[in-house]
Amino acid sequence: MNEPDFITTSDRGQSPIKSAVGLYQFSPAAIAHPTTEKDLVESVRYAHRNGLRISAIGALHSAVPLPATQGLCVVLDRYKKALKVAGPLVTVESG
């Protein structure tokens, strides 16, 4: 089965993930960079099909390796659209 383009694995040229301050690095089985809700759903399906645990990460500024995983690492850096603007209140995606 062909995997989505937004998911990379070690056999598709994936590099280890390093923390922003260089305190740790880890090599998950796969990394997803979803841009849509559909991509997020497909990420969960991919993890389920492959028996992987999921860890969502942001900018990796934490000094402790809480986001480190050997499963599927979902990086939300590309999931960042503005969803709603109501005066001074803005609702955005998590990236």
Short mmCIF file of C-alpha atoms in Angstrom, two decimals:
data_model
loop_
_atom_site.label_atom_id
_atom_site.label_comp_id
_atom_site.label_asym_id
_atom_site.label_seq_id
_atom_site.Cartn_x
_atom_site.Cartn_y
_atom_site.Cartn_z
CA MET A 1 0.00 0.00 0.00
CA ASN A 2 1.33 3.44 -0.90
CA GLU A 3 1.68 5.71 2.07
CA PRO A 4 0.66 9.40 2.00
CA ASP A 5 3.27 11.94 0.86
CA PHE A 6 3.09 13.77 4.21
CA ILE A 7 4.35 10.67 6.08
CA THR A 8 8.03 9.74 5.86
CA THR A 9 9.76 6.66 7.21
CA SER A 10 13.41 5.68 7.64
CA ASP A 11 13.29 3.77 4.35
CA ARG A 12 12.08 6.96 2.62
CA GLY A 13 14.97 9.20 3.75
CA GLN A 14 13.76 10.30 7.19
CA SER A 15 16.36 11.90 9.49
CA PRO A 16 16.35 11.78 13.31
CA ILE A 17 14.40 14.53 15.07
CA LYS A 18 16.47 16.85 17.26
CA SER A 19 15.20 19.08 20.05
CA ALA A 20 15.34 22.83 19.41
CA VAL A 21 18.09 23.30 21.99
CA GLY A 22 20.01 20.13 21.07
CA LEU A 23 19.49 18.27 24.34
CA TYR A 24 18.11 15.08 22.79
CA GLN A 25 17.19 13.42 19.53
CA PHE A 26 15.04 10.45 18.59
CA SER A 27 14.22 8.35 15.55
CA PRO A 28 10.54 7.47 15.28
CA ALA A 29 9.33 4.75 12.92
CA ALA A 30 7.53 7.44 10.90
CA ILE A 31 6.96 11.19 10.85
CA ALA A 32 3.76 12.88 9.65
CA HIS A 33 3.45 16.55 8.69
CA PRO A 34 -0.32 16.91 8.22
CA THR A 35 -1.80 20.10 6.74
CA THR A 36 -5.50 19.21 6.91
CA GLU A 37 -7.93 17.42 9.19
CA LYS A 38 -8.09 14.66 6.56
CA ASP A 39 -4.30 14.26 6.90
CA LEU A 40 -4.66 13.94 10.69
CA VAL A 41 -7.27 11.22 10.26
CA GLU A 42 -5.04 9.39 7.76
CA SER A 43 -2.12 9.67 10.22
CA VAL A 44 -4.16 7.86 12.87
CA ARG A 45 -5.19 5.21 10.34
CA TYR A 46 -1.54 4.75 9.30
CA ALA A 47 -0.50 4.29 12.94
CA HIS A 48 -3.31 1.79 13.51
CA ARG A 49 -2.43 -0.22 10.37
CA ASN A 50 1.21 -0.38 11.43
CA GLY A 51 0.71 -0.96 15.18
CA LEU A 52 2.38 2.36 16.11
CA ARG A 53 1.79 4.64 19.08
CA ILE A 54 1.27 8.33 18.22
CA SER A 55 3.04 11.33 19.67
CA ALA A 56 2.15 14.88 18.58
CA ILE A 57 4.88 17.48 18.80
CA GLY A 58 5.28 21.20 18.40
CA ALA A 59 8.57 23.11 18.25
CA LEU A 60 10.51 20.76 20.60
CA HIS A 61 11.59 23.51 22.99
CA SER A 62 11.13 21.27 26.03
CA ALA A 63 14.30 20.37 27.91
CA VAL A 64 12.90 16.89 28.61
CA PRO A 65 12.25 14.27 25.91
CA LEU A 66 8.50 13.92 26.52
CA PRO A 67 7.63 13.94 22.79
CA ALA A 68 10.22 11.30 21.92
CA THR A 69 8.59 8.22 20.42
CA GLN A 70 9.52 5.12 18.49
CA GLY A 71 6.08 5.14 16.85
CA LEU A 72 4.46 7.79 14.64
CA CYS A 73 5.53 11.35 15.38
CA VAL A 74 2.89 13.84 14.22
CA VAL A 75 4.56 17.23 13.70
CA LEU A 76 1.95 19.99 13.66
CA ASP A 77 4.15 22.72 12.15
CA ARG A 78 2.19 22.74 8.85
CA TYR A 79 -1.27 22.56 10.45
CA LYS A 80 -1.69 26.30 10.95
CA LYS A 81 -4.62 27.86 9.13
CA ALA A 82 -6.78 30.59 10.62
CA LEU A 83 -10.24 29.07 11.05
CA LYS A 84 -12.31 31.98 12.29
CA VAL A 85 -11.89 35.69 13.03
CA ALA A 86 -14.46 37.37 15.26
CA GLY A 87 -13.25 40.85 16.19
CA PRO A 88 -10.13 40.48 18.35
CA LEU A 89 -10.70 36.70 18.77
CA VAL A 90 -8.93 34.46 16.26
CA THR A 91 -9.30 30.67 16.15
CA VAL A 92 -6.37 28.84 14.53
CA GLU A 93 -5.20 25.27 14.03
CA SER A 94 -2.58 23.99 16.45
CA GLY A 95 0.54 24.48 14.31
#
